[in-house]
Amino acid sequence: MVLMFWWLALILLVLAAAAVFFFRRPKATASSLAVAHSGRMTSLPSFRKAMRARLMTTVAFLAVIALTGLSTLAGISRPAWVETVNPEKKLRDVMLCLDVSGSMLGYDADLLEAYQELVDRFDGERIGMTVFNSTAVSAFPLTDDYDMVQNYLEEAEEGFRTWGSEGTDYSWSTSPPNIGGSSLIGDGLVSCVDNFDRQDEDRSRSIIFATDNMLAGDPLFDLDEATDIAVDSEVRVYSLSPPSVLTNPQTKELESVSDRTGGKQFDMGSASTIDRIVAEIQSQEAENTPGRSYTVVHDMPAVPLGIAVFGLAGVFVLAWRTKS
C-alpha cells in the first residue's frame, strides 16, 4: 500500500506544528497564595482518586486527538494499492464457418447453439463468423468481445428457429440472383480462410466448418482445392456436421479435409463433441504475447477516515467529560 498524496499530509503537519509554536500564548497566572494545611487535603483518598481520574481523562483526550489527527492525515494522503497489470492475449484465432443453404436450414439453429457452447469454453481466443451458401458473408470479424459474439449468436439462433425452412437474412444475403447454384462448399471454405487477418503474425488458426457437404452447383473451388488453400495458409479445419443427412462418401470427404489440415471431423449428435473441439483447438501450440501494461490504483481511504470519524466523536465525548 502507498500514500499517493503523502506530501500533502506532511505539509499540513508542518503547518499545524508551526501554528502551535508561533500562536501559542502563555496564560497569565495570578500570584500564588499560600494555603495553610493544604497537605491534608491533597492526602485525602478522594482527592487522589479525583486527580488520577482527571489525569487519565486528559491522557485519553490527548491520545484520541492524536489518533484522530493522524487518521485524518492518512485519509487525506490517499492510501491506495497500486497494481500493474500485464494482460496476455492468446494467439489463437477461431473462425465459425456456417453453411446456410436450404438443406442445412433445419440444423443451423442447433449448430448456432453449439457455437455458443464453444464460445463459453474458450478463453482469450479471437472468434469470427462467416456464413455461406452460393456466396459467403462475414457475419462478424475476428474479435475477443465475447459478449458481442454471444449476443449475435443468440439472435441468429432465434432467427433460424423462428423462420425455419423459410430461411433468414443469412439465407437471402448469401443467395444473390446473379450467382447460380447453392451450397458451394469449396467456395465457402476458401472465403472462411480468407477472412483470417494479421497474416504477418505467427498465429494458430482454426475453422469450425459446419456443413452437410451437399453440393448443388458449380463452385469456383472444389473442396479438394479449398483444402489445399487451407493447408497452404496453415489453417486447421474441424468439420461439424449433422450426422442424419450425411452419406458415407460425404462423411469420408469431410474427414479427408480435416485430416489433411491437421484437424478432425465431428458429428453434432455426440455429447462430447464440444469438449473435444475445444480441447483440440486449445492444445495447439500458440505463443502468448503480452498486451499493453496498465496500472490500476485501488483507493483504500475507508479505514483511516472511518477511524477519524469515530475519533472525532470520542474527542467531543472526552471534551465534555474534561470540562465537567
PDB file of C-alpha atoms in Angstrom:
ATOM      1  CA  MET A   1       0.000   0.000   0.000  1.00  0.00           C
ATOM      2  CA  VAL A   2       1.235   3.511  -0.791  1.00  0.00           C
ATOM      3  CA  LEU A   3       0.204   7.043   0.142  1.00  0.00           C
ATOM      4  CA  MET A   4      -0.448   8.868  -3.123  1.00  0.00           C
ATOM      5  CA  PHE A   5      -0.517  12.374  -1.545  1.00  0.00           C
ATOM      6  CA  TRP A   6       1.892  11.813   1.369  1.00  0.00           C
ATOM      7  CA  TRP A   7       3.415  15.218   0.706  1.00  0.00           C
ATOM      8  CA  LEU A   8       0.062  16.915   1.385  1.00  0.00           C
ATOM      9  CA  ALA A   9      -0.160  15.286   4.806  1.00  0.00           C
ATOM     10  CA  LEU A  10       3.426  16.347   5.537  1.00  0.00           C
ATOM     11  CA  ILE A  11       2.665  19.965   4.593  1.00  0.00           C
ATOM     12  CA  LEU A  12      -0.423  20.033   6.835  1.00  0.00           C
ATOM     13  CA  LEU A  13       1.547  18.517   9.717  1.00  0.00           C
ATOM     14  CA  VAL A  14       4.292  21.129   9.379  1.00  0.00           C
ATOM     15  CA  LEU A  15       1.729  23.953   9.199  1.00  0.00           C
ATOM     16  CA  ALA A  16      -0.033  22.657  12.302  1.00  0.00           C
ATOM     17  CA  ALA A  17       3.241  22.457  14.229  1.00  0.00           C
ATOM     18  CA  ALA A  18       4.175  25.979  13.123  1.00  0.00           C
ATOM     19  CA  ALA A  19       0.782  27.305  14.188  1.00  0.00           C
ATOM     20  CA  VAL A  20       1.150  25.773  17.641  1.00  0.00           C
ATOM     21  CA  PHE A  21       4.667  27.183  18.006  1.00  0.00           C
ATOM     22  CA  PHE A  22       4.016  30.734  16.800  1.00  0.00           C
ATOM     23  CA  PHE A  23       0.498  31.364  18.107  1.00  0.00           C
ATOM     24  CA  ARG A  24       0.768  29.713  21.467  1.00  0.00           C
ATOM     25  CA  ARG A  25       0.475  32.320  24.224  1.00  0.00           C
ATOM     26  CA  PRO A  26       1.292  31.610  27.874  1.00  0.00           C
ATOM     27  CA  LYS A  27      -1.650  32.136  30.110  1.00  0.00           C
ATOM     28  CA  ALA A  28      -1.456  34.889  32.672  1.00  0.00           C
ATOM     29  CA  THR A  29      -1.310  33.379  36.129  1.00  0.00           C
ATOM     30  CA  ALA A  30      -2.476  35.047  39.275  1.00  0.00           C
ATOM     31  CA  SER A  31       0.053  35.475  42.039  1.00  0.00           C
ATOM     32  CA  SER A  32       0.232  32.399  44.136  1.00  0.00           C
ATOM     33  CA  LEU A  33      -1.325  32.427  47.527  1.00  0.00           C
ATOM     34  CA  ALA A  34      -0.223  30.102  50.274  1.00  0.00           C
ATOM     35  CA  VAL A  35      -2.941  27.956  51.798  1.00  0.00           C
ATOM     36  CA  ALA A  36      -2.437  26.581  55.252  1.00  0.00           C
ATOM     37  CA  HIS A  37      -2.690  22.820  55.836  1.00  0.00           C
ATOM     38  CA  SER A  38      -3.248  22.069  52.080  1.00  0.00           C
ATOM     39  CA  GLY A  39      -1.286  18.842  52.544  1.00  0.00           C
ATOM     40  CA  ARG A  40      -4.174  17.371  54.493  1.00  0.00           C
ATOM     41  CA  MET A  41      -6.496  17.960  51.561  1.00  0.00           C
ATOM     42  CA  THR A  42      -4.152  16.534  48.909  1.00  0.00           C
ATOM     43  CA  SER A  43      -3.550  13.450  51.024  1.00  0.00           C
ATOM     44  CA  LEU A  44      -7.223  12.580  51.144  1.00  0.00           C
ATOM     45  CA  PRO A  45      -8.081   9.363  49.186  1.00  0.00           C
ATOM     46  CA  SER A  46     -10.994  11.041  47.442  1.00  0.00           C
ATOM     47  CA  PHE A  47      -8.757  13.876  46.257  1.00  0.00           C
ATOM     48  CA  ARG A  48      -6.114  11.483  44.934  1.00  0.00           C
ATOM     49  CA  LYS A  49      -8.788   9.449  43.201  1.00  0.00           C
ATOM     50  CA  ALA A  50     -10.170  12.560  41.536  1.00  0.00           C
ATOM     51  CA  MET A  51      -6.704  13.601  40.400  1.00  0.00           C
ATOM     52  CA  ARG A  52      -5.992  10.170  38.923  1.00  0.00           C
ATOM     53  CA  ALA A  53      -9.300  10.239  37.078  1.00  0.00           C
ATOM     54  CA  ARG A  54      -8.524  13.720  35.810  1.00  0.00           C
ATOM     55  CA  LEU A  55      -5.091  12.612  34.612  1.00  0.00           C
ATOM     56  CA  MET A  56      -6.439   9.520  32.860  1.00  0.00           C
ATOM     57  CA  THR A  57      -9.147  11.558  31.135  1.00  0.00           C
ATOM     58  CA  THR A  58      -6.601  14.112  29.959  1.00  0.00           C
ATOM     59  CA  VAL A  59      -4.240  11.413  28.631  1.00  0.00           C
ATOM     60  CA  ALA A  60      -7.111   9.684  26.833  1.00  0.00           C
ATOM     61  CA  PHE A  61      -8.240  13.027  25.443  1.00  0.00           C
ATOM     62  CA  LEU A  62      -4.789  13.769  24.027  1.00  0.00           C
ATOM     63  CA  ALA A  63      -4.427  10.211  22.648  1.00  0.00           C
ATOM     64  CA  VAL A  64      -7.775  10.389  20.853  1.00  0.00           C
ATOM     65  CA  ILE A  65      -6.892  13.802  19.430  1.00  0.00           C
ATOM     66  CA  ALA A  66      -3.569  12.419  18.164  1.00  0.00           C
ATOM     67  CA  LEU A  67      -5.240   9.319  16.696  1.00  0.00           C
ATOM     68  CA  THR A  68      -7.937  11.407  15.012  1.00  0.00           C
ATOM     69  CA  GLY A  69      -5.373  13.776  13.572  1.00  0.00           C
ATOM     70  CA  LEU A  70      -3.139  11.002  12.233  1.00  0.00           C
ATOM     71  CA  SER A  71      -6.116   9.140  10.735  1.00  0.00           C
ATOM     72  CA  THR A  72      -7.318  12.313   9.040  1.00  0.00           C
ATOM     73  CA  LEU A  73      -3.860  12.936   7.617  1.00  0.00           C
ATOM     74  CA  ALA A  74      -3.702   9.323   6.416  1.00  0.00           C
ATOM     75  CA  GLY A  75      -7.083   9.692   4.680  1.00  0.00           C
ATOM     76  CA  ILE A  76      -6.015  12.977   3.062  1.00  0.00           C
ATOM     77  CA  SER A  77      -2.830  11.255   1.842  1.00  0.00           C
ATOM     78  CA  ARG A  78      -4.998   8.915  -0.285  1.00  0.00           C
ATOM     79  CA  PRO A  79      -3.874   5.448   0.771  1.00  0.00           C
ATOM     80  CA  ALA A  80      -4.055   3.156  -2.241  1.00  0.00           C
ATOM     81  CA  TRP A  81      -2.979  -0.213  -3.555  1.00  0.00           C
ATOM     82  CA  VAL A  82      -1.236   0.154  -6.906  1.00  0.00           C
ATOM     83  CA  GLU A  83      -1.307  -2.831  -9.260  1.00  0.00           C
ATOM     84  CA  THR A  84       0.461  -3.160 -12.596  1.00  0.00           C
ATOM     85  CA  VAL A  85      -1.462  -5.455 -14.935  1.00  0.00           C
ATOM     86  CA  ASN A  86       0.288  -7.237 -17.786  1.00  0.00           C
ATOM     87  CA  PRO A  87      -2.509  -8.935 -19.750  1.00  0.00           C
ATOM     88  CA  GLU A  88      -1.695 -11.791 -22.083  1.00  0.00           C
ATOM     89  CA  LYS A  89      -3.545 -12.386 -25.316  1.00  0.00           C
ATOM     90  CA  LYS A  90      -3.604 -15.843 -26.794  1.00  0.00           C
ATOM     91  CA  LEU A  91      -2.531 -16.001 -30.416  1.00  0.00           C
ATOM     92  CA  ARG A  92      -5.337 -18.359 -31.415  1.00  0.00           C
ATOM     93  CA  ASP A  93      -8.000 -17.422 -33.940  1.00  0.00           C
ATOM     94  CA  VAL A  94     -11.169 -19.436 -34.490  1.00  0.00           C
ATOM     95  CA  MET A  95     -13.482 -18.863 -37.463  1.00  0.00           C
ATOM     96  CA  LEU A  96     -17.030 -20.211 -37.200  1.00  0.00           C
ATOM     97  CA  CYS A  97     -17.919 -21.213 -40.771  1.00  0.00           C
ATOM     98  CA  LEU A  98     -21.628 -21.982 -41.200  1.00  0.00           C
ATOM     99  CA  ASP A  99     -23.414 -23.463 -44.211  1.00  0.00           C
ATOM    100  CA  VAL A 100     -26.835 -21.732 -44.501  1.00  0.00           C
ATOM    101  CA  SER A 101     -28.023 -23.466 -47.659  1.00  0.00           C
ATOM    102  CA  GLY A 102     -31.522 -24.893 -47.891  1.00  0.00           C
ATOM    103  CA  SER A 103     -30.502 -28.411 -46.869  1.00  0.00           C
ATOM    104  CA  MET A 104     -28.994 -27.033 -43.648  1.00  0.00           C
ATOM    105  CA  LEU A 105     -31.839 -24.758 -42.512  1.00  0.00           C
ATOM    106  CA  GLY A 106     -33.258 -27.434 -40.237  1.00  0.00           C
ATOM    107  CA  TYR A 107     -29.934 -27.793 -38.445  1.00  0.00           C
ATOM    108  CA  ASP A 108     -28.479 -24.281 -38.359  1.00  0.00           C
ATOM    109  CA  ALA A 109     -30.265 -23.288 -35.142  1.00  0.00           C
ATOM    110  CA  ASP A 110     -28.766 -26.288 -33.345  1.00  0.00           C
ATOM    111  CA  LEU A 111     -25.354 -25.536 -34.842  1.00  0.00           C
ATOM    112  CA  LEU A 112     -25.550 -21.947 -33.626  1.00  0.00           C
ATOM    113  CA  GLU A 113     -26.437 -23.262 -30.171  1.00  0.00           C
ATOM    114  CA  ALA A 114     -23.361 -25.492 -30.378  1.00  0.00           C
ATOM    115  CA  TYR A 115     -21.282 -22.456 -31.383  1.00  0.00           C
ATOM    116  CA  GLN A 116     -22.486 -20.671 -28.235  1.00  0.00           C
ATOM    117  CA  GLU A 117     -21.320 -23.592 -26.103  1.00  0.00           C
ATOM    118  CA  LEU A 118     -17.957 -23.448 -27.840  1.00  0.00           C
ATOM    119  CA  VAL A 119     -17.566 -19.737 -27.146  1.00  0.00           C
ATOM    120  CA  ASP A 120     -18.418 -20.350 -23.470  1.00  0.00           C
ATOM    121  CA  ARG A 121     -15.479 -22.765 -23.238  1.00  0.00           C
ATOM    122  CA  PHE A 122     -12.927 -20.539 -24.991  1.00  0.00           C
ATOM    123  CA  ASP A 123     -10.662 -18.206 -23.024  1.00  0.00           C
ATOM    124  CA  GLY A 124      -8.804 -15.475 -24.892  1.00  0.00           C
ATOM    125  CA  GLU A 125      -9.174 -16.786 -28.443  1.00  0.00           C
ATOM    126  CA  ARG A 126     -10.442 -14.382 -31.069  1.00  0.00           C
ATOM    127  CA  ILE A 127     -13.707 -15.538 -32.627  1.00  0.00           C
ATOM    128  CA  GLY A 128     -15.099 -14.688 -36.066  1.00  0.00           C
ATOM    129  CA  MET A 129     -18.018 -15.975 -38.097  1.00  0.00           C
ATOM    130  CA  THR A 130     -18.637 -16.426 -41.829  1.00  0.00           C
ATOM    131  CA  VAL A 131     -21.829 -17.823 -43.381  1.00  0.00           C
ATOM    132  CA  PHE A 132     -22.061 -19.185 -46.900  1.00  0.00           C
ATOM    133  CA  ASN A 133     -24.373 -20.638 -49.493  1.00  0.00           C
ATOM    134  CA  SER A 134     -23.799 -19.690 -53.136  1.00  0.00           C
ATOM    135  CA  THR A 135     -21.635 -16.855 -51.809  1.00  0.00           C
ATOM    136  CA  ALA A 136     -20.132 -16.033 -48.417  1.00  0.00           C
ATOM    137  CA  VAL A 137     -20.850 -13.179 -45.993  1.00  0.00           C
ATOM    138  CA  SER A 138     -18.785 -12.193 -42.946  1.00  0.00           C
ATOM    139  CA  ALA A 139     -21.217 -12.131 -40.016  1.00  0.00           C
ATOM    140  CA  PHE A 140     -18.610 -10.527 -37.731  1.00  0.00           C
ATOM    141  CA  PRO A 141     -14.809 -10.279 -37.939  1.00  0.00           C
ATOM    142  CA  LEU A 142     -12.373 -11.870 -35.510  1.00  0.00           C
ATOM    143  CA  THR A 143     -12.841 -10.363 -32.057  1.00  0.00           C
ATOM    144  CA  ASP A 144     -12.302 -11.125 -28.377  1.00  0.00           C
ATOM    145  CA  ASP A 145     -15.519  -9.340 -27.382  1.00  0.00           C
ATOM    146  CA  TYR A 146     -17.278 -12.491 -26.183  1.00  0.00           C
ATOM    147  CA  ASP A 147     -20.396 -10.649 -25.014  1.00  0.00           C
ATOM    148  CA  MET A 148     -20.973  -9.314 -28.513  1.00  0.00           C
ATOM    149  CA  VAL A 149     -20.300 -12.747 -30.014  1.00  0.00           C
ATOM    150  CA  GLN A 150     -22.765 -14.468 -27.694  1.00  0.00           C
ATOM    151  CA  ASN A 151     -25.467 -11.852 -28.289  1.00  0.00           C
ATOM    152  CA  TYR A 152     -25.019 -12.192 -32.047  1.00  0.00           C
ATOM    153  CA  LEU A 153     -25.168 -15.999 -31.961  1.00  0.00           C
ATOM    154  CA  GLU A 154     -28.242 -15.964 -29.725  1.00  0.00           C
ATOM    155  CA  GLU A 155     -30.066 -13.602 -32.088  1.00  0.00           C
ATOM    156  CA  ALA A 156     -29.039 -15.686 -35.105  1.00  0.00           C
ATOM    157  CA  GLU A 157     -30.235 -18.885 -33.426  1.00  0.00           C
ATOM    158  CA  GLU A 158     -33.575 -17.270 -32.595  1.00  0.00           C
ATOM    159  CA  GLY A 159     -33.876 -16.129 -36.212  1.00  0.00           C
ATOM    160  CA  PHE A 160     -33.356 -19.641 -37.592  1.00  0.00           C
ATOM    161  CA  ARG A 161     -35.790 -21.165 -35.097  1.00  0.00           C
ATOM    162  CA  THR A 162     -38.417 -18.515 -35.909  1.00  0.00           C
ATOM    163  CA  TRP A 163     -38.157 -18.616 -39.698  1.00  0.00           C
ATOM    164  CA  GLY A 164     -37.376 -22.353 -40.047  1.00  0.00           C
ATOM    165  CA  SER A 165     -37.470 -23.624 -43.608  1.00  0.00           C
ATOM    166  CA  GLU A 166     -38.255 -20.164 -44.995  1.00  0.00           C
ATOM    167  CA  GLY A 167     -34.702 -19.091 -44.201  1.00  0.00           C
ATOM    168  CA  THR A 168     -33.330 -15.917 -42.650  1.00  0.00           C
ATOM    169  CA  ASP A 169     -31.458 -12.819 -43.743  1.00  0.00           C
ATOM    170  CA  TYR A 170     -28.402 -15.059 -43.958  1.00  0.00           C
ATOM    171  CA  SER A 171     -30.123 -17.331 -46.463  1.00  0.00           C
ATOM    172  CA  TRP A 172     -31.180 -14.439 -48.661  1.00  0.00           C
ATOM    173  CA  SER A 173     -27.957 -12.437 -48.466  1.00  0.00           C
ATOM    174  CA  THR A 174     -25.847 -15.476 -49.390  1.00  0.00           C
ATOM    175  CA  SER A 175     -28.015 -16.383 -52.401  1.00  0.00           C
ATOM    176  CA  PRO A 176     -27.847 -13.435 -54.824  1.00  0.00           C
ATOM    177  CA  PRO A 177     -29.803 -13.975 -58.055  1.00  0.00           C
ATOM    178  CA  ASN A 178     -26.764 -13.392 -60.285  1.00  0.00           C
ATOM    179  CA  ILE A 179     -24.885 -16.426 -58.879  1.00  0.00           C
ATOM    180  CA  GLY A 180     -26.080 -19.863 -59.869  1.00  0.00           C
ATOM    181  CA  GLY A 181     -26.105 -22.913 -57.662  1.00  0.00           C
ATOM    182  CA  SER A 182     -26.190 -23.244 -53.909  1.00  0.00           C
ATOM    183  CA  SER A 183     -24.266 -24.826 -51.068  1.00  0.00           C
ATOM    184  CA  LEU A 184     -20.926 -24.193 -52.796  1.00  0.00           C
ATOM    185  CA  ILE A 185     -18.871 -25.936 -50.123  1.00  0.00           C
ATOM    186  CA  GLY A 186     -15.402 -25.295 -51.536  1.00  0.00           C
ATOM    187  CA  ASP A 187     -16.059 -21.594 -52.137  1.00  0.00           C
ATOM    188  CA  GLY A 188     -17.402 -21.257 -48.600  1.00  0.00           C
ATOM    189  CA  LEU A 189     -14.284 -22.817 -47.092  1.00  0.00           C
ATOM    190  CA  VAL A 190     -12.000 -20.562 -49.160  1.00  0.00           C
ATOM    191  CA  SER A 191     -13.950 -17.493 -48.008  1.00  0.00           C
ATOM    192  CA  CYS A 192     -13.572 -18.558 -44.393  1.00  0.00           C
ATOM    193  CA  VAL A 193      -9.812 -19.000 -44.849  1.00  0.00           C
ATOM    194  CA  ASP A 194      -9.571 -15.561 -46.490  1.00  0.00           C
ATOM    195  CA  ASN A 195     -11.296 -13.890 -43.519  1.00  0.00           C
ATOM    196  CA  PHE A 196      -8.333 -14.501 -41.218  1.00  0.00           C
ATOM    197  CA  ASP A 197      -6.410 -11.279 -40.668  1.00  0.00           C
ATOM    198  CA  ARG A 198      -2.928 -10.434 -39.284  1.00  0.00           C
ATOM    199  CA  GLN A 199      -1.244 -12.666 -41.778  1.00  0.00           C
ATOM    200  CA  ASP A 200       2.162 -11.333 -40.719  1.00  0.00           C
ATOM    201  CA  GLU A 201       1.730 -12.804 -37.201  1.00  0.00           C
ATOM    202  CA  ASP A 202       2.518 -16.372 -36.230  1.00  0.00           C
ATOM    203  CA  ARG A 203      -0.956 -17.292 -35.007  1.00  0.00           C
ATOM    204  CA  SER A 204      -2.826 -20.555 -34.587  1.00  0.00           C
ATOM    205  CA  ARG A 205      -5.810 -20.520 -36.960  1.00  0.00           C
ATOM    206  CA  SER A 206      -8.752 -22.916 -36.872  1.00  0.00           C
ATOM    207  CA  ILE A 207     -12.055 -23.195 -38.730  1.00  0.00           C
ATOM    208  CA  ILE A 208     -15.105 -24.931 -37.276  1.00  0.00           C
ATOM    209  CA  PHE A 209     -16.703 -25.929 -40.564  1.00  0.00           C
ATOM    210  CA  ALA A 210     -20.419 -26.706 -40.092  1.00  0.00           C
ATOM    211  CA  THR A 211     -21.863 -28.195 -43.264  1.00  0.00           C
ATOM    212  CA  ASP A 212     -23.698 -31.229 -44.614  1.00  0.00           C
ATOM    213  CA  ASN A 213     -21.381 -31.250 -47.663  1.00  0.00           C
ATOM    214  CA  MET A 214     -24.396 -31.395 -50.014  1.00  0.00           C
ATOM    215  CA  LEU A 215     -23.022 -29.627 -53.094  1.00  0.00           C
ATOM    216  CA  ALA A 216     -25.593 -28.190 -55.523  1.00  0.00           C
ATOM    217  CA  GLY A 217     -23.895 -26.195 -58.249  1.00  0.00           C
ATOM    218  CA  ASP A 218     -20.546 -25.437 -59.869  1.00  0.00           C
ATOM    219  CA  PRO A 219     -18.173 -23.784 -57.388  1.00  0.00           C
ATOM    220  CA  LEU A 220     -15.050 -21.830 -58.302  1.00  0.00           C
ATOM    221  CA  PHE A 221     -13.110 -24.113 -55.958  1.00  0.00           C
ATOM    222  CA  ASP A 222     -13.959 -27.711 -55.312  1.00  0.00           C
ATOM    223  CA  LEU A 223     -13.482 -28.997 -51.783  1.00  0.00           C
ATOM    224  CA  ASP A 224     -10.118 -30.558 -52.610  1.00  0.00           C
ATOM    225  CA  GLU A 225      -8.759 -27.247 -53.957  1.00  0.00           C
ATOM    226  CA  ALA A 226     -10.179 -25.383 -50.967  1.00  0.00           C
ATOM    227  CA  THR A 227      -8.395 -27.833 -48.667  1.00  0.00           C
ATOM    228  CA  ASP A 228      -5.098 -27.127 -50.455  1.00  0.00           C
ATOM    229  CA  ILE A 229      -5.599 -23.407 -49.796  1.00  0.00           C
ATOM    230  CA  ALA A 230      -6.295 -24.107 -46.108  1.00  0.00           C
ATOM    231  CA  VAL A 231      -3.154 -26.235 -45.859  1.00  0.00           C
ATOM    232  CA  ASP A 232      -1.041 -23.547 -47.558  1.00  0.00           C
ATOM    233  CA  SER A 233      -2.473 -20.972 -45.118  1.00  0.00           C
ATOM    234  CA  GLU A 234      -1.736 -23.275 -42.151  1.00  0.00           C
ATOM    235  CA  VAL A 235      -5.391 -23.305 -41.133  1.00  0.00           C
ATOM    236  CA  ARG A 236      -6.796 -26.353 -39.349  1.00  0.00           C
ATOM    237  CA  VAL A 237     -10.330 -27.370 -40.301  1.00  0.00           C
ATOM    238  CA  TYR A 238     -12.648 -29.061 -37.791  1.00  0.00           C
ATOM    239  CA  SER A 239     -15.755 -30.201 -39.638  1.00  0.00           C
ATOM    240  CA  LEU A 240     -19.011 -30.317 -37.693  1.00  0.00           C
ATOM    241  CA  SER A 241     -21.943 -31.965 -39.429  1.00  0.00           C
ATOM    242  CA  PRO A 242     -25.468 -33.208 -38.711  1.00  0.00           C
ATOM    243  CA  PRO A 243     -24.991 -36.991 -38.980  1.00  0.00           C
ATOM    244  CA  SER A 244     -28.548 -37.763 -40.087  1.00  0.00           C
ATOM    245  CA  VAL A 245     -28.089 -36.159 -43.508  1.00  0.00           C
ATOM    246  CA  LEU A 246     -24.649 -37.492 -44.373  1.00  0.00           C
ATOM    247  CA  THR A 247     -23.915 -40.446 -46.599  1.00  0.00           C
ATOM    248  CA  ASN A 248     -20.646 -42.315 -46.344  1.00  0.00           C
ATOM    249  CA  PRO A 249     -18.889 -40.581 -49.286  1.00  0.00           C
ATOM    250  CA  GLN A 250     -19.732 -37.153 -47.881  1.00  0.00           C
ATOM    251  CA  THR A 251     -18.536 -38.120 -44.425  1.00  0.00           C
ATOM    252  CA  LYS A 252     -15.293 -39.529 -45.815  1.00  0.00           C
ATOM    253  CA  GLU A 253     -14.677 -36.354 -47.819  1.00  0.00           C
ATOM    254  CA  LEU A 254     -15.091 -34.148 -44.736  1.00  0.00           C
ATOM    255  CA  GLU A 255     -12.826 -36.446 -42.749  1.00  0.00           C
ATOM    256  CA  SER A 256     -10.219 -36.148 -45.504  1.00  0.00           C
ATOM    257  CA  VAL A 257     -10.436 -32.329 -45.420  1.00  0.00           C
ATOM    258  CA  SER A 258      -9.999 -32.242 -41.669  1.00  0.00           C
ATOM    259  CA  ASP A 259      -7.189 -34.796 -41.610  1.00  0.00           C
ATOM    260  CA  ARG A 260      -5.198 -33.045 -44.323  1.00  0.00           C
ATOM    261  CA  THR A 261      -5.317 -29.737 -42.464  1.00  0.00           C
ATOM    262  CA  GLY A 262      -4.458 -31.266 -39.089  1.00  0.00           C
ATOM    263  CA  GLY A 263      -7.999 -31.047 -37.741  1.00  0.00           C
ATOM    264  CA  LYS A 264     -10.701 -33.624 -37.130  1.00  0.00           C
ATOM    265  CA  GLN A 265     -14.243 -34.417 -38.191  1.00  0.00           C
ATOM    266  CA  PHE A 266     -17.059 -34.357 -35.599  1.00  0.00           C
ATOM    267  CA  ASP A 267     -20.751 -35.214 -35.573  1.00  0.00           C
ATOM    268  CA  MET A 268     -23.293 -32.910 -33.963  1.00  0.00           C
ATOM    269  CA  GLY A 269     -25.044 -35.792 -32.235  1.00  0.00           C
ATOM    270  CA  SER A 270     -22.128 -36.693 -29.973  1.00  0.00           C
ATOM    271  CA  ALA A 271     -22.418 -35.402 -26.401  1.00  0.00           C
ATOM    272  CA  SER A 272     -18.655 -34.924 -26.136  1.00  0.00           C
ATOM    273  CA  THR A 273     -18.244 -33.030 -29.416  1.00  0.00           C
ATOM    274  CA  ILE A 274     -17.966 -29.564 -27.881  1.00  0.00           C
ATOM    275  CA  ASP A 275     -15.419 -30.636 -25.274  1.00  0.00           C
ATOM    276  CA  ARG A 276     -13.344 -32.435 -27.890  1.00  0.00           C
ATOM    277  CA  ILE A 277     -13.297 -29.485 -30.312  1.00  0.00           C
ATOM    278  CA  VAL A 278     -12.280 -27.031 -27.596  1.00  0.00           C
ATOM    279  CA  ALA A 279      -9.590 -29.401 -26.312  1.00  0.00           C
ATOM    280  CA  GLU A 280      -8.211 -29.861 -29.827  1.00  0.00           C
ATOM    281  CA  ILE A 281      -8.042 -26.118 -30.527  1.00  0.00           C
ATOM    282  CA  GLN A 282      -6.601 -25.150 -27.144  1.00  0.00           C
ATOM    283  CA  SER A 283      -3.981 -27.899 -27.320  1.00  0.00           C
ATOM    284  CA  GLN A 284      -2.424 -26.295 -30.369  1.00  0.00           C
ATOM    285  CA  GLU A 285       0.894 -24.637 -29.710  1.00  0.00           C
ATOM    286  CA  ALA A 286       0.331 -20.895 -29.636  1.00  0.00           C
ATOM    287  CA  GLU A 287       2.568 -18.254 -28.186  1.00  0.00           C
ATOM    288  CA  ASN A 288       1.293 -15.741 -25.679  1.00  0.00           C
ATOM    289  CA  THR A 289       2.011 -12.120 -26.343  1.00  0.00           C
ATOM    290  CA  PRO A 290       1.863  -9.586 -23.517  1.00  0.00           C
ATOM    291  CA  GLY A 291      -0.730  -6.912 -24.002  1.00  0.00           C
ATOM    292  CA  ARG A 292      -0.113  -3.277 -23.192  1.00  0.00           C
ATOM    293  CA  SER A 293       0.644  -2.942 -19.477  1.00  0.00           C
ATOM    294  CA  TYR A 294      -1.534  -0.626 -17.452  1.00  0.00           C
ATOM    295  CA  THR A 295      -1.647   0.484 -13.844  1.00  0.00           C
ATOM    296  CA  VAL A 296      -4.714   0.137 -11.663  1.00  0.00           C
ATOM    297  CA  VAL A 297      -4.986   2.242  -8.480  1.00  0.00           C
ATOM    298  CA  HIS A 298      -7.355   0.866  -5.840  1.00  0.00           C
ATOM    299  CA  ASP A 299      -8.216   3.655  -3.362  1.00  0.00           C
ATOM    300  CA  MET A 300      -8.432   2.482   0.268  1.00  0.00           C
ATOM    301  CA  PRO A 301      -9.466   5.539   2.343  1.00  0.00           C
ATOM    302  CA  ALA A 302     -12.281   3.829   4.236  1.00  0.00           C
ATOM    303  CA  VAL A 303     -10.251   2.579   7.221  1.00  0.00           C
ATOM    304  CA  PRO A 304      -8.357   5.785   8.132  1.00  0.00           C
ATOM    305  CA  LEU A 305     -11.352   8.029   7.508  1.00  0.00           C
ATOM    306  CA  GLY A 306     -13.590   5.684   9.500  1.00  0.00           C
ATOM    307  CA  ILE A 307     -11.145   5.849  12.420  1.00  0.00           C
ATOM    308  CA  ALA A 308     -11.075   9.632  12.094  1.00  0.00           C
ATOM    309  CA  VAL A 309     -14.887   9.835  12.309  1.00  0.00           C
ATOM    310  CA  PHE A 310     -15.032   7.672  15.438  1.00  0.00           C
ATOM    311  CA  GLY A 311     -12.069   9.567  16.870  1.00  0.00           C
ATOM    312  CA  LEU A 312     -13.840  12.881  16.357  1.00  0.00           C
ATOM    313  CA  ALA A 313     -16.854  11.565  18.221  1.00  0.00           C
ATOM    314  CA  GLY A 314     -14.516  10.452  21.012  1.00  0.00           C
ATOM    315  CA  VAL A 315     -12.962  13.943  21.140  1.00  0.00           C
ATOM    316  CA  PHE A 316     -16.362  15.525  21.775  1.00  0.00           C
ATOM    317  CA  VAL A 317     -17.220  12.991  24.476  1.00  0.00           C
ATOM    318  CA  LEU A 318     -13.893  13.381  26.298  1.00  0.00           C
ATOM    319  CA  ALA A 319     -14.009  17.164  25.939  1.00  0.00           C
ATOM    320  CA  TRP A 320     -17.373  17.164  27.690  1.00  0.00           C
ATOM    321  CA  ARG A 321     -16.036  14.856  30.397  1.00  0.00           C
ATOM    322  CA  THR A 322     -12.928  17.023  30.886  1.00  0.00           C
ATOM    323  CA  LYS A 323     -14.981  20.196  31.120  1.00  0.00           C
ATOM    324  CA  SER A 324     -17.336  18.703  33.629  1.00  0.00           C
TER     325      SER A 324
END
